[in-house]
Amino acid sequence: MEAVRAGLTRRKMLDKIFVIVGLIVMLACLAVLAVLFIDLVRDGSPRFSVDFFTNFASRNAERAGILAAWVGTTLVMVVTACCAVPVGVAAAIYLEEYAPKNWFTAVIEINVTNLAGVPSIVYGLLALGLFVYQFDLGQSIAAAGLTLALLILPIVIVATREAIRSVPNSIREAAYGLGATRWEVTKDHVLPYSTGGVLTGMILGLSRAIGETAPIITIGALSFIAFLPQSPFQSEFPFLSFKWLNDPFTVMPIQMFNWVSRPDQAFQANAAAAGAILLGMTLLMNGVAIWIRYRFRKKINW
C-alpha cells in the first residue's frame, strides 16, 4: 500500500508539473502575440481612419488605403467558403458514416491528414497549372478562391470528422432501433449535434486562408490595383451577378507585402496598420469560432 500511495503521489505531482508547464508555454505564446499586435497598432495608429478603408492604393503614402485589398479579400473568402465547406463536410460524412473500413479508405484518411501539412506554395503551383492555365481562369478571384479552398479542404475534413466522432454511438443506435435510415440518422441526429464543431473547423480554416500569401502570389494576384471588381449585386433580376469571379484582384497580405518592400517609412506605417487590421480580423474569426462552439455545446444534453 505504501508503494501504491507513493506512486499515486508521484503521478499527481508530475500531472501538476505538466499543467504548470503547459500554462507557462500558453501564456508565453499569448504574450508574444500581444506584443506583436500592440506593436502593429502603435506603428500603424496614425493611419487608422475612414479614409484608410475607403481609399485605393496610391504612390502617395498619406493617401493610400486598403479599399481594393479588403474588398478582394472578402470576395476571395466567399468563393473559398462556398467551395471548401460543402465538399469538406460531404467528404467527412462519407468517410465517417458511409465508407467501409478497408485499406482503400485508410489510404484516403492518411492522405487527407498529410495534405493538411503540405506547404501552401505547393497548392499555389498546383493552382497555377490547373486553374490558371488548364481551366483558363487566369489571374481571377475564382482562381484564388479555388486555390485557397484546396488549401483548407483537409482542415475542414479533419475538423468535421472529429466533430462527427464526438456524437455518441448510442444516439445512432437508438435512431436505427426506431427504423430510421442511415441518411435520416445523419441528417436529423449526427449533423445537428456536430454543427458546432463543423462551424468551428470551417472558421479556423478560413482564418488560415485569409492570411495566406504564397499561393496568391503564385497565381498572379496584383500588387497594385486602383479599381474594384464588379459588384456581385445588380438592379435587375436575378439581382446577382457572377462576372466579378473573372476580375483581377488583390488581397490584404499582398498589399502589405507591396508596402513593406518600399523604403519610405510612411509605407511601413501603412503596412503596420493593414497588418493590425488583418490580425484583428483573424482573432475575431477565431473568437467567433469559440463562441459558436460554446453556444452549441450548451444546447447539447447527452
PDB file of N, CA and C in Angstrom, residues 256-297:
ATOM      1  N   MET A 256       0.075  44.428 -48.097  1.00  0.00           N
ATOM      2  CA  MET A 256       1.093  44.615 -47.057  1.00  0.00           C
ATOM      3  C   MET A 256       2.495  44.335 -47.611  1.00  0.00           C
ATOM      4  N   PHE A 257       2.612  43.262 -48.390  1.00  0.00           N
ATOM      5  CA  PHE A 257       3.905  42.915 -48.991  1.00  0.00           C
ATOM      6  C   PHE A 257       4.405  44.040 -49.884  1.00  0.00           C
ATOM      7  N   ASN A 258       3.508  44.662 -50.638  1.00  0.00           N
ATOM      8  CA  ASN A 258       3.875  45.764 -51.513  1.00  0.00           C
ATOM      9  C   ASN A 258       4.394  46.944 -50.706  1.00  0.00           C
ATOM     10  N   TRP A 259       3.711  47.280 -49.616  1.00  0.00           N
ATOM     11  CA  TRP A 259       4.130  48.420 -48.801  1.00  0.00           C
ATOM     12  C   TRP A 259       5.425  48.147 -48.042  1.00  0.00           C
ATOM     13  N   VAL A 260       5.572  46.938 -47.519  1.00  0.00           N
ATOM     14  CA  VAL A 260       6.782  46.611 -46.762  1.00  0.00           C
ATOM     15  C   VAL A 260       8.028  46.665 -47.645  1.00  0.00           C
ATOM     16  N   SER A 261       7.877  46.338 -48.927  1.00  0.00           N
ATOM     17  CA  SER A 261       9.030  46.314 -49.837  1.00  0.00           C
ATOM     18  C   SER A 261       9.513  47.706 -50.217  1.00  0.00           C
ATOM     19  N   ARG A 262       8.788  48.746 -49.826  1.00  0.00           N
ATOM     20  CA  ARG A 262       9.179  50.113 -50.160  1.00  0.00           C
ATOM     21  C   ARG A 262      10.003  50.717 -49.014  1.00  0.00           C
ATOM     22  N   PRO A 263      11.008  51.526 -49.335  1.00  0.00           N
ATOM     23  CA  PRO A 263      11.889  52.066 -48.289  1.00  0.00           C
ATOM     24  C   PRO A 263      11.277  53.209 -47.486  1.00  0.00           C
ATOM     25  N   ASP A 264      10.249  53.871 -48.024  1.00  0.00           N
ATOM     26  CA  ASP A 264       9.645  55.014 -47.346  1.00  0.00           C
ATOM     27  C   ASP A 264       9.011  54.567 -46.023  1.00  0.00           C
ATOM     28  N   GLN A 265       9.324  55.268 -44.931  1.00  0.00           N
ATOM     29  CA  GLN A 265       8.806  54.907 -43.621  1.00  0.00           C
ATOM     30  C   GLN A 265       7.296  55.053 -43.545  1.00  0.00           C
ATOM     31  N   ALA A 266       6.725  55.964 -44.326  1.00  0.00           N
ATOM     32  CA  ALA A 266       5.273  56.151 -44.310  1.00  0.00           C
ATOM     33  C   ALA A 266       4.562  54.902 -44.815  1.00  0.00           C
ATOM     34  N   PHE A 267       5.140  54.230 -45.807  1.00  0.00           N
ATOM     35  CA  PHE A 267       4.540  52.984 -46.288  1.00  0.00           C
ATOM     36  C   PHE A 267       4.674  51.866 -45.257  1.00  0.00           C
ATOM     37  N   GLN A 268       5.742  51.924 -44.441  1.00  0.00           N
ATOM     38  CA  GLN A 268       5.870  50.947 -43.360  1.00  0.00           C
ATOM     39  C   GLN A 268       4.733  51.107 -42.356  1.00  0.00           C
ATOM     40  N   ALA A 269       4.350  52.355 -42.090  1.00  0.00           N
ATOM     41  CA  ALA A 269       3.218  52.601 -41.192  1.00  0.00           C
ATOM     42  C   ALA A 269       1.924  52.067 -41.796  1.00  0.00           C
ATOM     43  N   ASN A 270       1.753  52.223 -43.114  1.00  0.00           N
ATOM     44  CA  ASN A 270       0.577  51.666 -43.785  1.00  0.00           C
ATOM     45  C   ASN A 270       0.545  50.149 -43.646  1.00  0.00           C
ATOM     46  N   ALA A 271       1.708  49.515 -43.833  1.00  0.00           N
ATOM     47  CA  ALA A 271       1.773  48.060 -43.711  1.00  0.00           C
ATOM     48  C   ALA A 271       1.461  47.612 -42.283  1.00  0.00           C
ATOM     49  N   ALA A 272       1.936  48.363 -41.298  1.00  0.00           N
ATOM     50  CA  ALA A 272       1.641  48.018 -39.907  1.00  0.00           C
ATOM     51  C   ALA A 272       0.149  48.142 -39.620  1.00  0.00           C
ATOM     52  N   ALA A 273      -0.475  49.194 -40.136  1.00  0.00           N
ATOM     53  CA  ALA A 273      -1.914  49.372 -39.932  1.00  0.00           C
ATOM     54  C   ALA A 273      -2.701  48.248 -40.590  1.00  0.00           C
ATOM     55  N   ALA A 274      -2.335  47.899 -41.831  1.00  0.00           N
ATOM     56  CA  ALA A 274      -3.008  46.795 -42.516  1.00  0.00           C
ATOM     57  C   ALA A 274      -2.776  45.475 -41.790  1.00  0.00           C
ATOM     58  N   GLY A 275      -1.571  45.265 -41.272  1.00  0.00           N
ATOM     59  CA  GLY A 275      -1.283  44.044 -40.522  1.00  0.00           C
ATOM     60  C   GLY A 275      -2.106  43.954 -39.248  1.00  0.00           C
ATOM     61  N   ALA A 276      -2.263  45.076 -38.548  1.00  0.00           N
ATOM     62  CA  ALA A 276      -3.082  45.076 -37.336  1.00  0.00           C
ATOM     63  C   ALA A 276      -4.538  44.761 -37.656  1.00  0.00           C
ATOM     64  N   ILE A 277      -5.033  45.314 -38.774  1.00  0.00           N
ATOM     65  CA  ILE A 277      -6.412  45.044 -39.172  1.00  0.00           C
ATOM     66  C   ILE A 277      -6.580  43.576 -39.546  1.00  0.00           C
ATOM     67  N   LEU A 278      -5.632  43.030 -40.304  1.00  0.00           N
ATOM     68  CA  LEU A 278      -5.704  41.619 -40.709  1.00  0.00           C
ATOM     69  C   LEU A 278      -5.620  40.698 -39.497  1.00  0.00           C
ATOM     70  N   LEU A 279      -4.719  41.008 -38.574  1.00  0.00           N
ATOM     71  CA  LEU A 279      -4.598  40.196 -37.357  1.00  0.00           C
ATOM     72  C   LEU A 279      -5.859  40.306 -36.514  1.00  0.00           C
ATOM     73  N   GLY A 280      -6.435  41.512 -36.463  1.00  0.00           N
ATOM     74  CA  GLY A 280      -7.696  41.677 -35.733  1.00  0.00           C
ATOM     75  C   GLY A 280      -8.824  40.877 -36.355  1.00  0.00           C
ATOM     76  N   MET A 281      -8.882  40.840 -37.691  1.00  0.00           N
ATOM     77  CA  MET A 281      -9.896  40.033 -38.369  1.00  0.00           C
ATOM     78  C   MET A 281      -9.714  38.554 -38.051  1.00  0.00           C
ATOM     79  N   THR A 282      -8.456  38.088 -38.031  1.00  0.00           N
ATOM     80  CA  THR A 282      -8.191  36.683 -37.719  1.00  0.00           C
ATOM     81  C   THR A 282      -8.588  36.348 -36.289  1.00  0.00           C
ATOM     82  N   LEU A 283      -8.235  37.220 -35.351  1.00  0.00           N
ATOM     83  CA  LEU A 283      -8.610  36.990 -33.953  1.00  0.00           C
ATOM     84  C   LEU A 283     -10.124  37.017 -33.789  1.00  0.00           C
ATOM     85  N   LEU A 284     -10.785  37.906 -34.527  1.00  0.00           N
ATOM     86  CA  LEU A 284     -12.239  37.970 -34.455  1.00  0.00           C
ATOM     87  C   LEU A 284     -12.869  36.685 -34.964  1.00  0.00           C
ATOM     88  N   MET A 285     -12.360  36.149 -36.069  1.00  0.00           N
ATOM     89  CA  MET A 285     -12.896  34.899 -36.607  1.00  0.00           C
ATOM     90  C   MET A 285     -12.683  33.746 -35.636  1.00  0.00           C
ATOM     91  N   ASN A 286     -11.513  33.707 -34.993  1.00  0.00           N
ATOM     92  CA  ASN A 286     -11.270  32.656 -34.008  1.00  0.00           C
ATOM     93  C   ASN A 286     -12.162  32.827 -32.788  1.00  0.00           C
ATOM     94  N   GLY A 287     -12.404  34.081 -32.399  1.00  0.00           N
ATOM     95  CA  GLY A 287     -13.323  34.325 -31.292  1.00  0.00           C
ATOM     96  C   GLY A 287     -14.739  33.892 -31.616  1.00  0.00           C
ATOM     97  N   VAL A 288     -15.160  34.136 -32.854  1.00  0.00           N
ATOM     98  CA  VAL A 288     -16.485  33.679 -33.279  1.00  0.00           C
ATOM     99  C   VAL A 288     -16.570  32.162 -33.238  1.00  0.00           C
ATOM    100  N   ALA A 289     -15.498  31.483 -33.652  1.00  0.00           N
ATOM    101  CA  ALA A 289     -15.480  30.019 -33.610  1.00  0.00           C
ATOM    102  C   ALA A 289     -15.637  29.510 -32.176  1.00  0.00           C
ATOM    103  N   ILE A 290     -14.941  30.137 -31.234  1.00  0.00           N
ATOM    104  CA  ILE A 290     -15.053  29.731 -29.827  1.00  0.00           C
ATOM    105  C   ILE A 290     -16.467  29.979 -29.308  1.00  0.00           C
ATOM    106  N   TRP A 291     -17.038  31.117 -29.680  1.00  0.00           N
ATOM    107  CA  TRP A 291     -18.393  31.444 -29.223  1.00  0.00           C
ATOM    108  C   TRP A 291     -19.419  30.469 -29.794  1.00  0.00           C
ATOM    109  N   ILE A 292     -19.286  30.140 -31.080  1.00  0.00           N
ATOM    110  CA  ILE A 292     -20.213  29.188 -31.712  1.00  0.00           C
ATOM    111  C   ILE A 292     -20.131  27.830 -31.032  1.00  0.00           C
ATOM    112  N   ARG A 293     -18.903  27.367 -30.790  1.00  0.00           N
ATOM    113  CA  ARG A 293     -18.731  26.074 -30.131  1.00  0.00           C
ATOM    114  C   ARG A 293     -19.360  26.080 -28.730  1.00  0.00           C
ATOM    115  N   TYR A 294     -19.183  27.179 -28.013  1.00  0.00           N
ATOM    116  CA  TYR A 294     -19.749  27.277 -26.661  1.00  0.00           C
ATOM    117  C   TYR A 294     -21.274  27.268 -26.708  1.00  0.00           C
ATOM    118  N   ARG A 295     -21.840  28.010 -27.656  1.00  0.00           N
ATOM    119  CA  ARG A 295     -23.307  28.089 -27.763  1.00  0.00           C
ATOM    120  C   ARG A 295     -23.909  26.733 -28.102  1.00  0.00           C
ATOM    121  N   PHE A 296     -23.288  26.015 -29.028  1.00  0.00           N
ATOM    122  CA  PHE A 296     -23.837  24.717 -29.428  1.00  0.00           C
ATOM    123  C   PHE A 296     -23.658  23.669 -28.339  1.00  0.00           C
ATOM    124  N   ARG A 297     -22.539  23.745 -27.606  1.00  0.00           N
ATOM    125  CA  ARG A 297     -22.340  22.777 -26.542  1.00  0.00           C
ATOM    126  C   ARG A 297     -23.342  22.970 -25.405  1.00  0.00           C
TER     127      ARG A 297
END
